[in-house]
Short mmCIF file of C-alpha atoms and ligand atoms in Angstrom, two decimals:
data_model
loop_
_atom_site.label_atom_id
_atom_site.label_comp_id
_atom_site.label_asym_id
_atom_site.label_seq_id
_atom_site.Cartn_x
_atom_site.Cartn_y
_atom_site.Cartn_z
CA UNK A 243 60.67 -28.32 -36.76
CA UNK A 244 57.95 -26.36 -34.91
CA UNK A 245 59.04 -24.43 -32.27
CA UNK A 246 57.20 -24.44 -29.49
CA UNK A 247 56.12 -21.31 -27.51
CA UNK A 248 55.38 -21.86 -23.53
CA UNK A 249 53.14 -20.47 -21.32
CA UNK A 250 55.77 -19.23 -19.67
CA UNK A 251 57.23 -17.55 -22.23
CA UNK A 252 54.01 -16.06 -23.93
CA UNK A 253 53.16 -14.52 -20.66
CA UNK A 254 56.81 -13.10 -20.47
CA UNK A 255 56.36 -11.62 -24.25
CA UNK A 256 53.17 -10.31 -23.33
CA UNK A 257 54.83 -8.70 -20.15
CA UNK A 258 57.19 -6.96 -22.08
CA UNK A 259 54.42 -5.03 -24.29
CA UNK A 260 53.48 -3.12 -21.00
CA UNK A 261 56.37 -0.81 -19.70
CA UNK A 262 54.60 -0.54 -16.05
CA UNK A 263 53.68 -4.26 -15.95
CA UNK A 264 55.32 -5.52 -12.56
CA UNK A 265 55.07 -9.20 -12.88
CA UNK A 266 52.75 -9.59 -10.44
CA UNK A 267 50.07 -11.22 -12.64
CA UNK A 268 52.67 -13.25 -14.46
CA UNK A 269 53.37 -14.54 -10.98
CA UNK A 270 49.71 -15.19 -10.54
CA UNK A 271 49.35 -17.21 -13.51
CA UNK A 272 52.63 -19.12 -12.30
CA UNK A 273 50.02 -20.35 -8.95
CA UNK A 274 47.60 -21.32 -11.50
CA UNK A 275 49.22 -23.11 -14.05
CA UNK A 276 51.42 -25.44 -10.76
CA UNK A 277 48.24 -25.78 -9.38
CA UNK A 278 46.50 -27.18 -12.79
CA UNK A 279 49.22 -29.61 -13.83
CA UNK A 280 48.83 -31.02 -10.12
CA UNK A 281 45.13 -31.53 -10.58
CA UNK A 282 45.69 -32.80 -14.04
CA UNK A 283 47.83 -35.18 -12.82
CA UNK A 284 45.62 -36.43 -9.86
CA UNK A 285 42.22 -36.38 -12.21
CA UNK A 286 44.31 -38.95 -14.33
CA UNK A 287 44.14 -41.50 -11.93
CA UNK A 288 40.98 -40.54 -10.66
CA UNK A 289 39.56 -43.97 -10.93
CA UNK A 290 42.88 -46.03 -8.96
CA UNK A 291 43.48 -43.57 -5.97
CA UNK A 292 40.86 -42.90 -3.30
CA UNK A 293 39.59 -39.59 -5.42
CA UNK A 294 36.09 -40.19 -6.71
CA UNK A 295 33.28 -39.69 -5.19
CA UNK A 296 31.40 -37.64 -2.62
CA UNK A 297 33.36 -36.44 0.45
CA UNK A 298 30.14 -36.50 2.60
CA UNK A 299 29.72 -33.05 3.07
CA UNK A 300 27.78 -30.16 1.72
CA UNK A 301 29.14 -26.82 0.28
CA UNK A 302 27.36 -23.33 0.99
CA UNK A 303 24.81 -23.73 -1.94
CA UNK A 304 23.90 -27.26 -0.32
CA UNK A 305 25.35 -29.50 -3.15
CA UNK A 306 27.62 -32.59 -2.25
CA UNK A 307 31.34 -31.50 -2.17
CA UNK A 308 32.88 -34.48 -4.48
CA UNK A 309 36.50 -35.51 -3.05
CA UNK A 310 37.79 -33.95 -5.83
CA UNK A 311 36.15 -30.46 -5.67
CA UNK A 312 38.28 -30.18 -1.79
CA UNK A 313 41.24 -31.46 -3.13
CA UNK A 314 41.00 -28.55 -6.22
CA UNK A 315 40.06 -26.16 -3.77
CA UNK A 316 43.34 -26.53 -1.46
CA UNK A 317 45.92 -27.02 -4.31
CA UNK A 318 44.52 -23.52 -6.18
CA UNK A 319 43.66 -22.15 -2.46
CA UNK A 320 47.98 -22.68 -1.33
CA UNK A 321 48.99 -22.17 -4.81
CA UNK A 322 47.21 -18.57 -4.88
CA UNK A 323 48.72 -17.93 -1.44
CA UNK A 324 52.55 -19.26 -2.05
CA UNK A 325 53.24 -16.29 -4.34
CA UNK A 326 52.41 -13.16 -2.70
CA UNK A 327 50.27 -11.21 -5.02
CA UNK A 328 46.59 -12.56 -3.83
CA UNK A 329 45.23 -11.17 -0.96
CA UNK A 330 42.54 -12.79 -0.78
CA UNK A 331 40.30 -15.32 -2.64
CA UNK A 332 36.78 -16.46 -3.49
CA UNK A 333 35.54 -20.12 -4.20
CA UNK A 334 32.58 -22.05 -4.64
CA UNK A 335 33.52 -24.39 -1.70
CA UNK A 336 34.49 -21.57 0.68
CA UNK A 337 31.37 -19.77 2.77
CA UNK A 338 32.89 -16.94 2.53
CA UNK A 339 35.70 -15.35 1.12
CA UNK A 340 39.57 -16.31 2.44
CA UNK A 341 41.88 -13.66 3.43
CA UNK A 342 45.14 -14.46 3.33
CA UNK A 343 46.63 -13.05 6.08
CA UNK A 344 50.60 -13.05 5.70
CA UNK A 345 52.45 -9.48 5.22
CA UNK A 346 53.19 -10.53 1.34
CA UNK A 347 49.35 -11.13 0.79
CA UNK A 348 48.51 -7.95 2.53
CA UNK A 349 50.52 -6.19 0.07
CA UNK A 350 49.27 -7.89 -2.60
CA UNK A 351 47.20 -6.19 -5.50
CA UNK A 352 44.81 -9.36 -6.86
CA UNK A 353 41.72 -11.35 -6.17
CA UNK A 354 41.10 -14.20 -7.76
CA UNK A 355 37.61 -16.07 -7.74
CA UNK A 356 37.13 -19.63 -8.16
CA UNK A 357 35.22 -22.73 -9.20
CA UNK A 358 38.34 -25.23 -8.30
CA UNK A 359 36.28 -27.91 -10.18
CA UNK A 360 33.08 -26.97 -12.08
CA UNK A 361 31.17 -30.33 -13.72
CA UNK A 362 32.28 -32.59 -10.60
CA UNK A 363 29.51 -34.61 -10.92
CA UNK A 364 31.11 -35.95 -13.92
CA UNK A 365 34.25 -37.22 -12.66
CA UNK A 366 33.14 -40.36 -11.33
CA UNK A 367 32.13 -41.60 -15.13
CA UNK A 368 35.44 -40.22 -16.60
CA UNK A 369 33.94 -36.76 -18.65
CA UNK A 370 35.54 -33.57 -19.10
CA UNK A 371 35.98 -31.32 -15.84
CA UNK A 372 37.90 -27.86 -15.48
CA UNK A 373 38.66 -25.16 -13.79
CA UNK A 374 37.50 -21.37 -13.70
CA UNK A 375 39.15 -18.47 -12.47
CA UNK A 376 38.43 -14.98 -12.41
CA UNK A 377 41.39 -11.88 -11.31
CA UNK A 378 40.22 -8.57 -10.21
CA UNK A 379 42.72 -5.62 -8.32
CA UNK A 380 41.88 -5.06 -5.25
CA UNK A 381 40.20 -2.01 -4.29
CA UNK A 382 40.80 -1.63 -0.67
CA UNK A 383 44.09 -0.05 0.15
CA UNK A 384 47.41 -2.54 -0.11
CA UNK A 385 48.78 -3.56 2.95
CA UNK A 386 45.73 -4.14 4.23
CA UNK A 387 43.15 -7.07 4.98
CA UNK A 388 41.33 -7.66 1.97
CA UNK A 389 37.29 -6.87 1.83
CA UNK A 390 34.12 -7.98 0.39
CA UNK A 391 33.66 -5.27 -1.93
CA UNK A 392 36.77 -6.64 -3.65
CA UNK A 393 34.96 -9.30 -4.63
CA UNK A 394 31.76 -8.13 -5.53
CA UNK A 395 32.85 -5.97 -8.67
CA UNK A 396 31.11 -5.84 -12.08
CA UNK A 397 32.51 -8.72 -14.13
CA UNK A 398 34.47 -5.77 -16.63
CA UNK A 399 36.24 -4.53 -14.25
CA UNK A 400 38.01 -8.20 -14.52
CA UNK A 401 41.91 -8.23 -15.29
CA UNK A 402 42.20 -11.72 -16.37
CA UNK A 403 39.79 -14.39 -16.84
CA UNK A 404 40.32 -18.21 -17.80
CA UNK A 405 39.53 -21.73 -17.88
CA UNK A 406 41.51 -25.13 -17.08
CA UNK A 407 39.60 -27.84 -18.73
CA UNK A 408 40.80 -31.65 -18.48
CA UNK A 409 39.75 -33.42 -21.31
CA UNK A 410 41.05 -35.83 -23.31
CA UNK A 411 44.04 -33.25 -23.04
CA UNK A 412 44.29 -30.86 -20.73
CA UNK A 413 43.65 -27.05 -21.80
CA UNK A 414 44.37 -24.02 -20.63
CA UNK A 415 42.66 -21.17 -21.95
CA UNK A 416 42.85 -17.42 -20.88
CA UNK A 417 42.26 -13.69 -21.25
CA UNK A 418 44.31 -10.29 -19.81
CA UNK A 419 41.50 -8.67 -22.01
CA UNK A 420 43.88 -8.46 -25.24
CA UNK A 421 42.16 -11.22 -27.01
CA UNK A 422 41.58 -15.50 -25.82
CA UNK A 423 44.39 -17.86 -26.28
CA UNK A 424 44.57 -21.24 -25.46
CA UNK A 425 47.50 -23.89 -24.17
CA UNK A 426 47.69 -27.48 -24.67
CA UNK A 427 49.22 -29.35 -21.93
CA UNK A 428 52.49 -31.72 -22.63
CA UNK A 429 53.11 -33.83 -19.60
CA UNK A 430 55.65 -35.38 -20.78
CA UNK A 431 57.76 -32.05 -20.53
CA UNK A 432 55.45 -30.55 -18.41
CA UNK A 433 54.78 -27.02 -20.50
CA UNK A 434 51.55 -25.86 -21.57
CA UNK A 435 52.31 -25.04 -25.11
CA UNK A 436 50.82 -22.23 -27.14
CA UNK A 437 48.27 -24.65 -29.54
CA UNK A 438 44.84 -22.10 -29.90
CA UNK A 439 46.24 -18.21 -30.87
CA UNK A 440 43.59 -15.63 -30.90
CA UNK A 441 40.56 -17.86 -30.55
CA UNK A 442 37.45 -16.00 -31.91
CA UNK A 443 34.09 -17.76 -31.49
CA UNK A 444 32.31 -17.84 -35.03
CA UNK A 445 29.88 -15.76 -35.13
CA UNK A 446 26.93 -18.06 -36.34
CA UNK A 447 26.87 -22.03 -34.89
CA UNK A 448 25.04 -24.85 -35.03
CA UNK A 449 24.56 -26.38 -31.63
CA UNK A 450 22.75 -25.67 -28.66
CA UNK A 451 23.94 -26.40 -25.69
CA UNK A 452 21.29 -26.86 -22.83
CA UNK A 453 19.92 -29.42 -19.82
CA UNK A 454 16.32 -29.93 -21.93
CA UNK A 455 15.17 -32.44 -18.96
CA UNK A 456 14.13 -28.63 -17.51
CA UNK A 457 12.36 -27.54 -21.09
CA UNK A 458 8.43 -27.31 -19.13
CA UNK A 459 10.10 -25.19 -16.37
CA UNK A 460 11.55 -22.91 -18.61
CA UNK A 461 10.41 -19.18 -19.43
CA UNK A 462 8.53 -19.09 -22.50
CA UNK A 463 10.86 -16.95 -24.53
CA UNK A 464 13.48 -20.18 -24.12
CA UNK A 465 11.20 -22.85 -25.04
CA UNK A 466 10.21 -20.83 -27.99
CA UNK A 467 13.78 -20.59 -28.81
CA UNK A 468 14.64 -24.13 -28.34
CA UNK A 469 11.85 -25.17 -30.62
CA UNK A 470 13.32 -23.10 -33.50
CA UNK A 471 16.82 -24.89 -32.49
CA UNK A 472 14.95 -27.92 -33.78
CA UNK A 473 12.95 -26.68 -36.90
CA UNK A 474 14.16 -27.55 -40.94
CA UNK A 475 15.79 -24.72 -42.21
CA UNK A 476 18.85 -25.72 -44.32
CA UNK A 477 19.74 -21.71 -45.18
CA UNK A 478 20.47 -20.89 -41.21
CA UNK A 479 21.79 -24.52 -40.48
CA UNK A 480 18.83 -25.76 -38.63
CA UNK A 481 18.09 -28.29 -37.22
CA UNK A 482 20.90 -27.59 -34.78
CA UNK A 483 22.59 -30.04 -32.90
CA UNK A 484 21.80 -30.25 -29.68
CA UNK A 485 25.26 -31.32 -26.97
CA UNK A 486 24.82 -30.94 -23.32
CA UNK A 487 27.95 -32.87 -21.29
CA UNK A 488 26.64 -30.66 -17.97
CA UNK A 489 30.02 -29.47 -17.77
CA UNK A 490 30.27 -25.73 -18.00
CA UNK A 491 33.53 -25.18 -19.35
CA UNK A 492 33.74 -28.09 -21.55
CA UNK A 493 30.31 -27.08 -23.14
CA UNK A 494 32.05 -23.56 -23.55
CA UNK A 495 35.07 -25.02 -24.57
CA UNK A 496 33.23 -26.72 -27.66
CA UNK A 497 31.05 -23.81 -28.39
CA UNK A 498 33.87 -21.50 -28.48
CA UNK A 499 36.17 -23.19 -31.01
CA UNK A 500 32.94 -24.70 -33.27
CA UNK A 501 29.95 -21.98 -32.82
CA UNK A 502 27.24 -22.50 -30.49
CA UNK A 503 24.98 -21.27 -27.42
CA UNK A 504 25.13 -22.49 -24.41
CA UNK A 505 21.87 -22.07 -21.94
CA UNK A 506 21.37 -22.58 -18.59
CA UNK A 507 18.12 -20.22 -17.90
CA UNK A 508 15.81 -19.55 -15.16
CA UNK A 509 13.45 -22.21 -14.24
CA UNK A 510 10.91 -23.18 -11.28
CA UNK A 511 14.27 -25.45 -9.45
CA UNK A 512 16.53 -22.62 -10.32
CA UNK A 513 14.51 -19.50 -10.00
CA UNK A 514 17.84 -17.24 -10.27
CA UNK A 515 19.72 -19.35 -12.59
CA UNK A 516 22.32 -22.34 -11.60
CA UNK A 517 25.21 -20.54 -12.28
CA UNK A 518 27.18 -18.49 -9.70
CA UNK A 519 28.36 -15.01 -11.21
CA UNK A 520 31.06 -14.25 -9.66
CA UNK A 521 33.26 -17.34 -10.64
CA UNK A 522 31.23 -18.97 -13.74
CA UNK A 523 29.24 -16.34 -15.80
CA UNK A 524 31.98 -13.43 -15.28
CA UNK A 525 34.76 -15.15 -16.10
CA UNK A 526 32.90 -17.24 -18.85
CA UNK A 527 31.04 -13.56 -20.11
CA UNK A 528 35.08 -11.95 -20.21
CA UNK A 529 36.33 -14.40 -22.19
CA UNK A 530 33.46 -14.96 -25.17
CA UNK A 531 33.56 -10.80 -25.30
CA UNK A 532 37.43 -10.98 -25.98
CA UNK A 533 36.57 -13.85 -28.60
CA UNK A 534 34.31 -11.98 -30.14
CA UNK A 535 30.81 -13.77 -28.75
CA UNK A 536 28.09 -12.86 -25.91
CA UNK A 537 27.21 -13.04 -22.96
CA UNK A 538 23.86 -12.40 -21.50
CA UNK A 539 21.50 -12.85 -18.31
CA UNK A 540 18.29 -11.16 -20.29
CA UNK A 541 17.61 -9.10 -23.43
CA UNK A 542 19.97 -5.94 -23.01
CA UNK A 543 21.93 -7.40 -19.87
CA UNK A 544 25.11 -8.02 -20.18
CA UNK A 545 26.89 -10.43 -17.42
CA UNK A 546 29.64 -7.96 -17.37
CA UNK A 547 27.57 -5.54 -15.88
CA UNK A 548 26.03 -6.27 -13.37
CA UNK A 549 26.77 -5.15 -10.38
CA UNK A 550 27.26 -8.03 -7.86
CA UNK A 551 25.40 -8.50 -4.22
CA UNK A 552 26.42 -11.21 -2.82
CA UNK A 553 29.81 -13.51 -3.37
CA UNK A 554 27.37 -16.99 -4.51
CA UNK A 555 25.09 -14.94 -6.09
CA UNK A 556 23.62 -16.82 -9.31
CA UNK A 557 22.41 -15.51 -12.22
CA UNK A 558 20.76 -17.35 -15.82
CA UNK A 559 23.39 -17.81 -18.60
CA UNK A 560 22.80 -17.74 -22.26
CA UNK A 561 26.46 -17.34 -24.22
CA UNK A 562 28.03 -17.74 -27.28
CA UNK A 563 28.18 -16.89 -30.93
CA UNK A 564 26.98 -13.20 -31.35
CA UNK A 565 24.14 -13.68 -33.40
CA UNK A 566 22.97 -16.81 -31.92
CA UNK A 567 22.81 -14.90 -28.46
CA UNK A 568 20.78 -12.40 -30.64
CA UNK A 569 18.68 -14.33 -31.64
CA UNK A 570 17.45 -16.04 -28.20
CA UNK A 571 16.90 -12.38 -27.01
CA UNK A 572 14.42 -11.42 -29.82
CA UNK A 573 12.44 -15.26 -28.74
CA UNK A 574 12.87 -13.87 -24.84
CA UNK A 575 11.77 -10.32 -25.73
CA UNK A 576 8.84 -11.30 -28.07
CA UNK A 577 7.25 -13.75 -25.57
CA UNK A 578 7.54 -11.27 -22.69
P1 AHM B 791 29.13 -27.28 -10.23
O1 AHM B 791 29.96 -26.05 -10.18
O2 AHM B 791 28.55 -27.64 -8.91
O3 AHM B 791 29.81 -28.42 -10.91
O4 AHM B 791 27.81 -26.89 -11.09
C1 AHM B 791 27.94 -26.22 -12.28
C2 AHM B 791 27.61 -27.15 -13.40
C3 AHM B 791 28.07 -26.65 -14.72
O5 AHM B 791 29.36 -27.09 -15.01
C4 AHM B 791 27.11 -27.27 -15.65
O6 AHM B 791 26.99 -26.54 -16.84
C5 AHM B 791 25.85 -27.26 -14.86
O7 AHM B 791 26.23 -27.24 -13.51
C6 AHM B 791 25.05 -28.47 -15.10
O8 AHM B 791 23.89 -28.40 -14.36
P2 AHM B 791 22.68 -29.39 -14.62
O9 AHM B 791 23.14 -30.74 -14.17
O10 AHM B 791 21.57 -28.84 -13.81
O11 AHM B 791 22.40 -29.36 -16.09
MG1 MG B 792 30.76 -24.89 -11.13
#
């Protein structure tokens, strides 16, 4: 019979490796994985409860806050809060950044930024969400009220990075920066089981993942690029495939484990990029470096450094297989 290794206990193995480690962050990734099989169970029944749909307000970047994205937000929000290790956290559907203000969360070492549910748009027609998270330490003193600059660190300066992605099961797949592994959900005895060890992203892939309905805003270097996505060439695999579900982490999710690139670039709607930094590149960036892939904003810039300025701060996106992401930056750099 094959024995089946928990979250739980993985994170307790891992624990043990590190003489110093004080449990904090396994009690971190306690918040996250209740708060994940709570959302897992609600975005199952998505279409019979009162749960789809827009809630009729805005969030800061001006896009309709689905019911679903506030309901994400609170469970991870009290979740992150219960435990006593977060002082504070970042989300896409928070202005600003929360402070949790209780003596436990003052003394409490972590971060965490958050997209509570990236892809929302897709949850009314029953596709793939998930969840992204992103831990930093703190570097304002303990015991006190936490501070932007917290927030606004360089994406390798991360401690742990991961995704929650409900598909047609629900995944969850993280980082400490000692490799990527990944944990299929059971609800039936409500573990996330160990079912993806040591993910690496192959280094060359066949698909392209990108929203082409932008193609004649794009910089030229990506159009180029795209176009050789598409050309006959049966010794590099071409013509790619081209899968776009518009749902960040399942997109990454499929590149990862097959090969691929996903793209979301600068364009004339999106002069900076869609993507927020701080909770979708970083965390996204951390985790292809630890699987062996890419992440870039430009030719030479790596997500992981850059040094943040604001917490909603966007930035373009072009990750995946190492020598796919090569590739696009030769296109980029030769047209410019
Ligand atoms: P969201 O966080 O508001 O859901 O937006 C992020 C999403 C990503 O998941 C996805 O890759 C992208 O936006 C899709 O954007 P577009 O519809 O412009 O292709
Ligand atoms: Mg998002």
């Amino acid at each position: 019979m094959k024995m089946i290794k928990t979250l739980g206990e993985f994170i307790l193995d891992n624990q043990k490796e590190y003489p110093d480690a004080s449990g904090e962050l396994t009690s971190l990734f306690s918040s996250i994985r209740l708060a994940a099989k709570i959302l897992h169970r609600q975005i199952n029944k998505a279409g019979l409860v009162d749960i789809t749909g827009a809630a009729g307000a805005e969030n800061v970047q001006g896009e309709q806050q689905q019911k679903l994205d506030i309901y994400a937000n609170e469970h991870f929000k009290n979740a992150l809060a219960q435990r006593g290790v977060v002082c504070g956290i970042g989300s896409e559907e928070e202005e600003e950044y929360v402070t949790f203000e209780e003596t436990k969360n003052l003394d409490g070492r972590y971060v965490v930024l958050m997209d509570p549910l990236d892809g929302s748009s897709n949850i009314d027609v029953n596709v793939s969400v998930g969840t992204i998270f992103s831990v930093y330490q703190r570097i304002s003193p303990v015991g006190t009220k936490v501070t932007e600059a917290d927030f606004l660190q360089p994406g390798h300066k991360q401690v742990a990075a991961g995704y929650v992605i409900y598909g047609s099961s629900t995944m969850l797949v993280y980082s400490t920066g000692n490799g990527v592994n990944g944990f299929t959900y059971d609800s039936t005895i409500g573990v996330f089981a160990l079912s993806h060890p040591n993910l690496m992203v192959p280094e060359d892939g066949a698909i392209y993942s990108v929203n082409e309905g932008n193609y004649v805003h794009f910089p030229e270097g990506v159009k180029k690029y795209i176009k050789y996505c598409q050309e006959e060439d049966e010794s590099t695999q071409r013509p790619y495939t081209s899968r776009y579900i518009g749902s960040l982490v399942s997109d990454f999710h499929r590149n990862l484990i097959k090969g691929g690139i996903y793209l979301y670039p600068t364009s004339s709607r999106y002069p900076d990029g869609k993507l927020r930094l701080l909770y979708e590149c970083n965390p996204m960036a951390f985790l292809i470096e630890q699987a062996g892939g890419k992440a870039i904003s430009y030719p030479g810039k790596r997500i992981l450094d850059i040094e943040p300025t604001k917490l909603h701060q966007r930035c373009p996106l072009f990750v995946g297989s190492p020598n796919m992401v090569d590739k696009l930056a030769q296109f980029i750099e030769a047209a410019d």
